[in-house]
mmCIF file of C-alpha atoms in Angstrom:
data_model
loop_
_atom_site.group_PDB
_atom_site.id
_atom_site.type_symbol
_atom_site.label_atom_id
_atom_site.label_comp_id
_atom_site.label_asym_id
_atom_site.label_seq_id
_atom_site.Cartn_x
_atom_site.Cartn_y
_atom_site.Cartn_z
ATOM 1 C CA MET A 193 93.899 103.234 82.852
ATOM 2 C CA GLN A 194 92.131 99.916 83.336
ATOM 3 C CA ASN A 195 88.588 99.951 82.286
ATOM 4 C CA TYR A 196 85.728 97.808 80.890
ATOM 5 C CA ASN A 197 87.060 96.964 77.423
ATOM 6 C CA GLY A 198 84.797 98.100 74.702
ATOM 7 C CA GLN A 199 82.423 100.100 76.913
ATOM 8 C CA ASN A 200 80.900 103.366 75.610
ATOM 9 C CA ARG A 201 79.936 106.279 77.657
ATOM 10 C CA PHE A 202 76.273 105.115 78.160
ATOM 11 C CA GLN A 203 77.531 101.903 79.603
ATOM 12 C CA TYR A 204 79.617 103.758 82.000
ATOM 13 C CA LEU A 205 76.759 105.899 82.892
ATOM 14 C CA ALA A 206 74.546 102.781 83.425
ATOM 15 C CA ASP A 207 77.260 101.535 85.749
ATOM 16 C CA ILE A 208 77.278 104.805 87.693
ATOM 17 C CA LEU A 209 73.604 104.666 88.141
ATOM 18 C CA ILE A 210 73.773 101.059 89.216
ATOM 19 C CA LEU A 211 76.437 101.821 91.734
ATOM 20 C CA THR A 212 74.401 104.630 93.168
ATOM 21 C CA GLY A 213 71.533 102.430 93.763
ATOM 22 C CA LEU A 214 73.638 99.835 95.277
ATOM 23 C CA VAL A 215 75.213 102.351 97.642
ATOM 24 C CA ILE A 216 71.828 103.403 98.903
ATOM 25 C CA VAL A 217 70.472 99.820 99.253
ATOM 26 C CA CYS A 218 73.693 98.652 100.870
ATOM 27 C CA ALA A 219 73.869 101.697 103.236
ATOM 28 C CA LEU A 220 70.234 101.050 104.432
ATOM 29 C CA ILE A 221 70.939 97.285 104.966
ATOM 30 C CA PHE A 222 74.182 97.547 106.715
ATOM 31 C CA GLY A 223 73.000 100.551 108.618
ATOM 32 C CA VAL A 224 70.180 98.280 110.157
ATOM 33 C CA ILE A 225 72.532 95.511 110.797
ATOM 34 C CA GLY A 226 74.822 97.961 112.557
ATOM 35 C CA MET A 227 71.942 99.581 114.519
ATOM 36 C CA LEU A 228 70.727 96.055 115.684
ATOM 37 C CA LEU A 229 74.173 95.201 116.914
ATOM 38 C CA VAL A 230 74.740 98.371 119.047
ATOM 39 C CA MET A 231 71.074 98.868 120.309
ATOM 40 C CA ASP A 232 70.333 98.487 124.050
ATOM 41 C CA TYR A 233 67.348 96.298 123.760
ATOM 42 C CA ASP A 234 66.287 96.674 127.373
ATOM 43 C CA GLN A 235 66.187 100.532 126.856
ATOM 44 C CA ALA A 236 64.365 99.893 123.554
ATOM 45 C CA ALA A 237 61.741 97.753 125.018
ATOM 46 C CA ALA A 238 61.050 100.165 127.954
ATOM 47 C CA LYS A 239 60.753 103.190 125.690
ATOM 48 C CA GLY A 240 59.252 101.686 122.689
ATOM 49 C CA PHE A 241 61.341 100.664 119.644
ATOM 50 C CA SER A 242 60.008 103.435 117.373
ATOM 51 C CA GLU A 243 60.685 106.262 119.655
ATOM 52 C CA TYR A 244 63.961 104.760 120.848
ATOM 53 C CA ILE A 245 65.189 104.687 117.282
ATOM 54 C CA GLN A 246 63.945 108.036 116.483
ATOM 55 C CA SER A 247 65.629 109.729 119.471
ATOM 56 C CA GLN A 248 68.946 108.085 118.470
ATOM 57 C CA ASP A 249 69.531 107.002 121.908
ATOM 58 C CA TRP A 250 71.231 103.925 120.465
ATOM 59 C CA LEU A 251 74.031 106.133 119.472
ATOM 60 C CA ARG A 252 74.663 107.767 122.837
ATOM 61 C CA ASP A 253 77.624 105.361 123.567
ATOM 62 C CA ALA A 254 80.564 106.490 121.653
ATOM 63 C CA ARG A 255 82.134 103.050 121.110
ATOM 64 C CA ALA A 256 78.708 101.700 120.054
ATOM 65 C CA MET A 257 78.481 104.547 117.391
ATOM 66 C CA LYS A 258 81.853 103.921 116.096
ATOM 67 C CA LEU A 259 81.019 100.149 115.494
ATOM 68 C CA TYR A 260 77.857 101.303 113.857
ATOM 69 C CA ASN A 261 79.855 103.676 111.594
ATOM 70 C CA VAL A 262 82.259 101.110 110.536
ATOM 71 C CA ILE A 263 79.510 98.645 109.616
ATOM 72 C CA SER A 264 77.289 101.152 107.839
ATOM 73 C CA THR A 265 80.180 102.715 105.832
ATOM 74 C CA PHE A 266 81.576 99.312 104.842
ATOM 75 C CA GLY A 267 78.184 98.498 103.311
ATOM 76 C CA ALA A 268 77.939 101.843 101.500
ATOM 77 C CA TRP A 269 81.417 102.114 100.071
ATOM 78 C CA VAL A 270 83.072 98.694 99.927
ATOM 79 C CA PHE A 271 80.216 96.343 99.584
ATOM 80 C CA SER A 272 78.345 98.232 96.999
ATOM 81 C CA ALA A 273 81.602 98.581 94.758
ATOM 82 C CA PHE A 274 82.395 94.862 95.224
ATOM 83 C CA LEU A 275 78.794 93.855 94.022
ATOM 84 C CA LEU A 276 79.041 95.899 91.122
ATOM 85 C CA LEU A 277 82.459 94.604 89.992
ATOM 86 C CA LYS A 278 81.193 91.106 90.657
ATOM 87 C CA ILE A 279 78.129 91.837 88.439
ATOM 88 C CA ARG A 280 80.501 93.072 85.831
ATOM 89 C CA ARG A 281 82.757 89.919 86.211
ATOM 90 C CA GLN A 282 85.745 91.983 87.165
ATOM 91 C CA LYS A 283 88.718 90.830 89.237
ATOM 92 C CA VAL A 284 88.003 92.943 92.308
ATOM 93 C CA PHE A 285 91.414 93.619 93.887
ATOM 94 C CA ALA A 286 93.146 93.943 90.344
ATOM 95 C CA PHE A 287 90.466 96.544 89.413
ATOM 96 C CA TRP A 288 90.944 98.520 92.595
ATOM 97 C CA ARG A 289 94.637 98.297 91.985
ATOM 98 C CA PHE A 290 95.930 96.906 95.312
ATOM 99 C CA LYS A 291 99.465 96.562 94.002
ATOM 100 C CA ARG A 292 102.897 98.209 94.104
ATOM 101 C CA PRO A 293 103.123 101.737 92.592
ATOM 102 C CA GLU A 294 104.360 101.823 89.061
ATOM 103 C CA ILE A 295 106.650 104.710 89.934
ATOM 104 C CA ARG A 296 109.565 103.461 91.982
ATOM 105 C CA ARG A 297 110.151 106.860 93.904
ATOM 106 C CA THR A 298 106.507 107.136 94.985
ATOM 107 C CA TRP A 299 107.375 106.059 98.642
ATOM 108 C CA LEU A 300 110.451 108.487 98.894
ATOM 109 C CA LEU A 301 108.211 111.294 97.552
ATOM 110 C CA LEU A 302 105.040 110.477 99.526
ATOM 111 C CA PRO A 303 106.059 112.283 102.740
ATOM 112 C CA PHE A 304 106.941 115.503 100.866
ATOM 113 C CA LEU A 305 103.650 115.129 99.033
ATOM 114 C CA PHE A 306 101.728 114.909 102.343
ATOM 115 C CA LEU A 307 103.516 117.788 103.878
ATOM 116 C CA SER A 308 103.041 120.020 101.082
ATOM 117 C CA ALA A 309 99.306 119.121 100.650
ATOM 118 C CA MET A 310 98.700 119.576 104.325
ATOM 119 C CA MET A 311 100.278 123.200 104.286
ATOM 120 C CA ILE A 312 98.124 124.026 101.319
ATOM 121 C CA ALA A 313 95.016 122.596 102.758
ATOM 122 C CA ALA A 314 95.508 124.577 105.942
ATOM 123 C CA PHE A 315 95.633 127.812 103.814
ATOM 124 C CA LEU A 316 92.437 126.745 101.909
ATOM 125 C CA VAL A 317 90.644 126.018 105.183
ATOM 126 C CA TYR A 318 91.295 129.788 106.127
ATOM 127 C CA PHE A 319 90.422 130.870 102.709
ATOM 128 C CA ASN A 320 87.217 128.860 102.813
ATOM 129 C CA ALA A 321 86.187 130.433 106.177
ATOM 130 C CA THR A 322 86.507 133.807 104.700
ATOM 131 C CA ILE A 323 83.652 133.129 102.107
ATOM 132 C CA GLU A 324 80.178 134.226 103.172
ATOM 133 C CA ILE A 325 77.973 131.055 102.892
ATOM 134 C CA PRO A 326 74.141 131.657 102.617
ATOM 135 C CA GLU A 327 72.223 130.288 105.507
ATOM 136 C CA SER A 328 70.133 128.020 103.354
ATOM 137 C CA ILE A 329 73.211 126.355 101.849
ATOM 138 C CA SER A 330 74.727 125.824 105.399
ATOM 139 C CA ARG A 331 71.518 124.204 106.722
ATOM 140 C CA THR A 332 71.632 121.927 103.650
ATOM 141 C CA PHE A 333 75.260 120.737 103.837
ATOM 142 C CA ASN A 334 75.915 121.022 107.490
ATOM 143 C CA SER A 335 73.801 118.840 109.845
ATOM 144 C CA ASP A 336 73.802 119.799 113.482
ATOM 145 C CA VAL A 337 73.297 115.999 114.297
ATOM 146 C CA ASN A 338 76.397 114.988 112.158
ATOM 147 C CA GLU A 339 78.424 117.733 113.951
ATOM 148 C CA GLN A 340 77.267 116.478 117.292
ATOM 149 C CA LEU A 341 78.089 112.909 116.517
ATOM 150 C CA MET A 342 81.531 113.649 115.270
ATOM 151 C CA ARG A 343 82.325 115.725 118.276
ATOM 152 C CA GLN A 344 81.300 112.645 120.418
ATOM 153 C CA MET A 345 83.396 110.371 118.375
ATOM 154 C CA LEU A 346 86.311 112.583 118.868
ATOM 155 C CA VAL A 347 86.376 112.623 122.638
ATOM 156 C CA MET A 348 89.478 110.950 123.707
ATOM 157 C CA ASN A 349 90.230 110.642 127.550
ATOM 158 C CA ASP A 350 93.239 108.213 127.260
ATOM 159 C CA PRO A 351 95.576 106.557 124.830
ATOM 160 C CA GLY A 352 93.109 103.807 124.362
ATOM 161 C CA ASP A 353 90.490 106.119 123.014
ATOM 162 C CA LEU A 354 93.275 107.572 120.748
ATOM 163 C CA PHE A 355 94.062 104.192 119.395
ATOM 164 C CA ILE A 356 90.526 103.374 118.731
ATOM 165 C CA ASN A 357 90.104 106.656 116.930
ATOM 166 C CA LEU A 358 93.096 106.047 114.789
ATOM 167 C CA PHE A 359 91.569 102.741 113.650
ATOM 168 C CA VAL A 360 87.980 103.702 113.294
ATOM 169 C CA ILE A 361 88.201 107.341 112.145
ATOM 170 C CA ALA A 362 91.638 107.394 110.456
ATOM 171 C CA LEU A 363 92.316 104.009 108.900
ATOM 172 C CA ILE A 364 88.775 102.621 108.163
ATOM 173 C CA PRO A 365 87.552 105.736 106.324
ATOM 174 C CA ALA A 366 90.817 105.899 104.419
ATOM 175 C CA VAL A 367 90.595 102.276 103.096
ATOM 176 C CA PHE A 368 86.787 102.338 102.471
ATOM 177 C CA GLU A 369 86.650 105.798 100.790
ATOM 178 C CA GLU A 370 89.653 105.223 98.597
ATOM 179 C CA ILE A 371 88.198 101.865 97.343
ATOM 180 C CA PHE A 372 84.812 103.558 96.450
ATOM 181 C CA PHE A 373 85.993 106.918 95.181
ATOM 182 C CA ARG A 374 89.313 106.407 93.509
ATOM 183 C CA GLY A 375 89.399 102.561 93.079
ATOM 184 C CA THR A 376 85.778 102.451 91.500
ATOM 185 C CA LEU A 377 83.980 105.618 90.887
ATOM 186 C CA GLN A 378 86.832 107.587 89.442
ATOM 187 C CA GLN A 379 87.598 104.975 86.768
ATOM 188 C CA MET A 380 83.943 104.983 85.848
ATOM 189 C CA MET A 381 83.734 108.776 85.718
ATOM 190 C CA ILE A 382 86.868 108.907 83.548
ATOM 191 C CA GLY A 383 85.218 106.459 81.107
ATOM 192 C CA PHE A 384 81.860 108.255 81.197
ATOM 193 C CA THR A 385 83.392 111.746 80.573
ATOM 194 C CA GLY A 386 86.020 110.580 78.076
ATOM 195 C CA ASN A 387 88.616 112.761 79.953
ATOM 196 C CA THR A 388 90.954 111.943 82.675
ATOM 197 C CA HIS A 389 90.902 115.403 84.397
ATOM 198 C CA ALA A 390 87.113 115.738 84.113
ATOM 199 C CA GLY A 391 86.553 112.257 85.713
ATOM 200 C CA ILE A 392 89.019 113.093 88.569
ATOM 201 C CA ALA A 393 87.450 116.466 89.025
ATOM 202 C CA VAL A 394 83.893 115.221 89.198
ATOM 203 C CA THR A 395 84.854 112.365 91.515
ATOM 204 C CA GLY A 396 86.715 114.983 93.793
ATOM 205 C CA LEU A 397 83.693 117.178 93.953
ATOM 206 C CA LEU A 398 81.387 114.359 94.806
ATOM 207 C CA PHE A 399 83.790 113.088 97.524
ATOM 208 C CA ALA A 400 83.812 116.653 99.050
ATOM 209 C CA LEU A 401 80.031 117.005 98.906
ATOM 210 C CA ILE A 402 79.401 113.744 100.504
ATOM 211 C CA HIS A 403 81.143 114.794 103.674
ATOM 212 C CA LEU A 404 78.377 117.495 104.211
ATOM 213 C CA ASN A 405 80.894 120.165 105.494
ATOM 214 C CA VAL A 406 80.449 123.271 103.457
ATOM 215 C CA TYR A 407 82.989 125.166 105.559
ATOM 216 C CA GLN A 408 85.730 122.757 104.452
ATOM 217 C CA LEU A 409 84.431 122.173 100.937
ATOM 218 C CA ILE A 410 87.402 123.755 99.088
ATOM 219 C CA PRO A 411 90.236 121.955 101.045
ATOM 220 C CA MET A 412 88.298 118.772 100.725
ATOM 221 C CA ILE A 413 88.121 119.128 96.958
ATOM 222 C CA PHE A 414 91.774 120.062 96.784
ATOM 223 C CA LEU A 415 92.677 116.915 98.756
ATOM 224 C CA ALA A 416 90.380 114.666 96.779
ATOM 225 C CA LEU A 417 92.202 116.062 93.523
ATOM 226 C CA VAL A 418 95.560 115.198 95.105
ATOM 227 C CA LEU A 419 94.387 111.634 95.895
ATOM 228 C CA GLY A 420 92.815 111.254 92.488
ATOM 229 C CA TYR A 421 95.957 112.237 90.582
ATOM 230 C CA LEU A 422 98.134 110.257 92.866
ATOM 231 C CA TYR A 423 95.946 107.146 92.022
ATOM 232 C CA TYR A 424 96.110 107.825 88.351
ATOM 233 C CA TYR A 425 99.801 108.483 88.075
ATOM 234 C CA THR A 426 101.083 105.717 90.404
ATOM 235 C CA GLY A 427 98.570 103.157 89.068
ATOM 236 C CA SER A 428 98.235 102.036 92.679
ATOM 237 C CA ILE A 429 95.423 102.510 95.470
ATOM 238 C CA ILE A 430 98.034 101.974 98.245
ATOM 239 C CA PRO A 431 99.762 105.488 98.177
ATOM 240 C CA GLY A 432 96.291 107.151 98.313
ATOM 241 C CA ILE A 433 95.122 104.952 101.301
ATOM 242 C CA ILE A 434 98.365 106.036 103.215
ATOM 243 C CA LEU A 435 98.084 109.677 102.354
ATOM 244 C CA HIS A 436 94.407 109.618 103.304
ATOM 245 C CA PHE A 437 95.206 107.895 106.631
ATOM 246 C CA CYS A 438 98.023 110.419 107.370
ATOM 247 C CA ASN A 439 95.598 113.173 106.808
ATOM 248 C CA ASN A 440 92.985 111.726 109.110
ATOM 249 C CA THR A 441 95.648 110.865 111.644
ATOM 250 C CA PHE A 442 96.891 114.387 111.659
ATOM 251 C CA ALA A 443 93.472 115.729 112.571
ATOM 252 C CA ILE A 444 92.937 113.194 115.256
ATOM 253 C CA LEU A 445 96.300 113.847 116.845
ATOM 254 C CA ALA A 446 95.752 117.662 116.715
ATOM 255 C CA LYS A 447 92.426 117.046 118.611
ATOM 256 C CA TYR A 448 94.037 114.820 121.232
ATOM 257 C CA TYR A 449 96.882 117.204 122.106
ATOM 258 C CA GLU A 450 94.748 120.416 121.637
ATOM 259 C CA ASN A 451 94.859 121.158 125.373
ATOM 260 C CA ARG A 452 98.659 120.482 125.668
ATOM 261 C CA LEU A 453 100.189 121.999 122.510
ATOM 262 C CA THR A 454 99.395 125.470 121.057
ATOM 263 C CA ALA A 455 100.083 124.329 117.562
ATOM 264 C CA ALA A 456 97.680 121.384 117.923
ATOM 265 C CA LYS A 457 95.041 123.659 119.215
ATOM 266 C CA MET A 458 95.328 126.107 116.181
ATOM 267 C CA ILE A 459 95.128 122.980 113.737
ATOM 268 C CA ALA A 460 92.204 121.550 115.699
ATOM 269 C CA ASP A 461 90.444 124.825 115.528
ATOM 270 C CA ASP A 462 91.265 125.521 111.867
ATOM 271 C CA THR A 463 93.026 128.598 112.792
ATOM 272 C CA TYR A 464 96.538 127.693 111.657
ATOM 273 C CA LEU A 465 97.676 129.704 108.627
ATOM 274 C CA PRO A 466 101.016 129.015 106.901
ATOM 275 C CA GLY A 467 103.250 131.979 106.078
ATOM 276 C CA LEU A 468 103.473 133.142 102.415
ATOM 277 C CA TRP A 469 106.961 131.636 101.845
ATOM 278 C CA GLU A 470 106.009 128.370 103.207
ATOM 279 C CA LEU A 471 102.952 128.232 101.091
ATOM 280 C CA LEU A 472 104.964 129.063 97.949
ATOM 281 C CA LEU A 473 107.404 126.295 98.754
ATOM 282 C CA CYS A 474 104.682 123.760 99.366
ATOM 283 C CA VAL A 475 102.861 124.740 95.992
ATOM 284 C CA THR A 476 106.241 124.417 94.218
ATOM 285 C CA MET A 477 107.061 121.230 95.851
ATOM 286 C CA LEU A 478 103.583 119.694 95.134
ATOM 287 C CA GLY A 479 103.708 120.877 91.530
ATOM 288 C CA GLY A 480 107.137 119.426 91.041
ATOM 289 C CA ILE A 481 106.255 116.074 92.466
ATOM 290 C CA PHE A 482 103.120 115.787 90.124
ATOM 291 C CA TYR A 483 105.200 116.966 87.137
ATOM 292 C CA TYR A 484 107.635 114.392 87.882
ATOM 293 C CA PHE A 485 104.881 111.764 88.171
ATOM 294 C CA HIS A 486 103.536 112.922 84.727
ATOM 295 C CA LEU A 487 106.973 112.589 83.109
ATOM 296 C CA GLN A 488 107.355 109.147 84.486
ATOM 297 C CA ARG A 489 104.042 108.238 83.236
ATOM 298 C CA GLN A 490 104.710 109.312 79.684
ATOM 299 C CA ASN A 491 108.118 107.599 79.659
ATOM 300 C CA ARG A 492 106.389 104.445 80.700
ATOM 301 C CA ILE A 493 103.699 104.630 78.146
ATOM 302 C CA THR A 494 106.386 105.435 75.309
ATOM 303 C CA HIS A 495 108.311 102.389 76.337
ATOM 304 C CA GLU A 496 105.389 99.917 76.407
#
């Protein structure tokens, strides 16, 4: 695992705190830039800039909202991580591991990894829904405004809207979030905790919490762990980006076809539940793939 040579846990903690500050500052700056780019200045002048901004009328147009989301998330996830690595004089793309996977059969196994992970996640969505969540927690982690904005972004009337969503909601978050959470934060968490599994687990929990959806918290933690271990074992960020993109694409396609296909409707409504034998097969397949990755990593370390 690539790290800062010679750093102790307090230095990793300092980097995590600096990164947290950079995320907040960059999110604010790029959020303002995005807002200025998408606002309707005629409406703002007529209504008053303060009232216009507070009413969030500047996000009523779906395409403007998507542009704002791309700009603000770029600042929060990518630019903040980039700044920290530059401060630490790291080679950015080498640190993020934009390179070929160190395990040759990664590309062959990735479709099976995706299929098994999606089936297990579907079961975990169902399981998560059976847990009674206190209203106070639900209000804290589930924002009506966020849900309304996401529903607005997912409205797709034609193939053009579908293509835009595949880029803005599937590809962009996959790249940006993998760069920040796996490519940057996970490595720092492993260094801070002094334990690979603890670092991956903490990063996965933070990834799930940041999405502010308590009704899908468990499946999100599971998928984050899959992405974290995939990054760790393959030594590359690219498989995780592809898997993350496929997961997002799967959800968008289900939403697009929900009124035409029964299965898509069930997936979009989170009511699809795999059978017991399907679930057991997927758990076995996922475990087998990661066991193979583990053996390959151990073999590589032995021969280095």
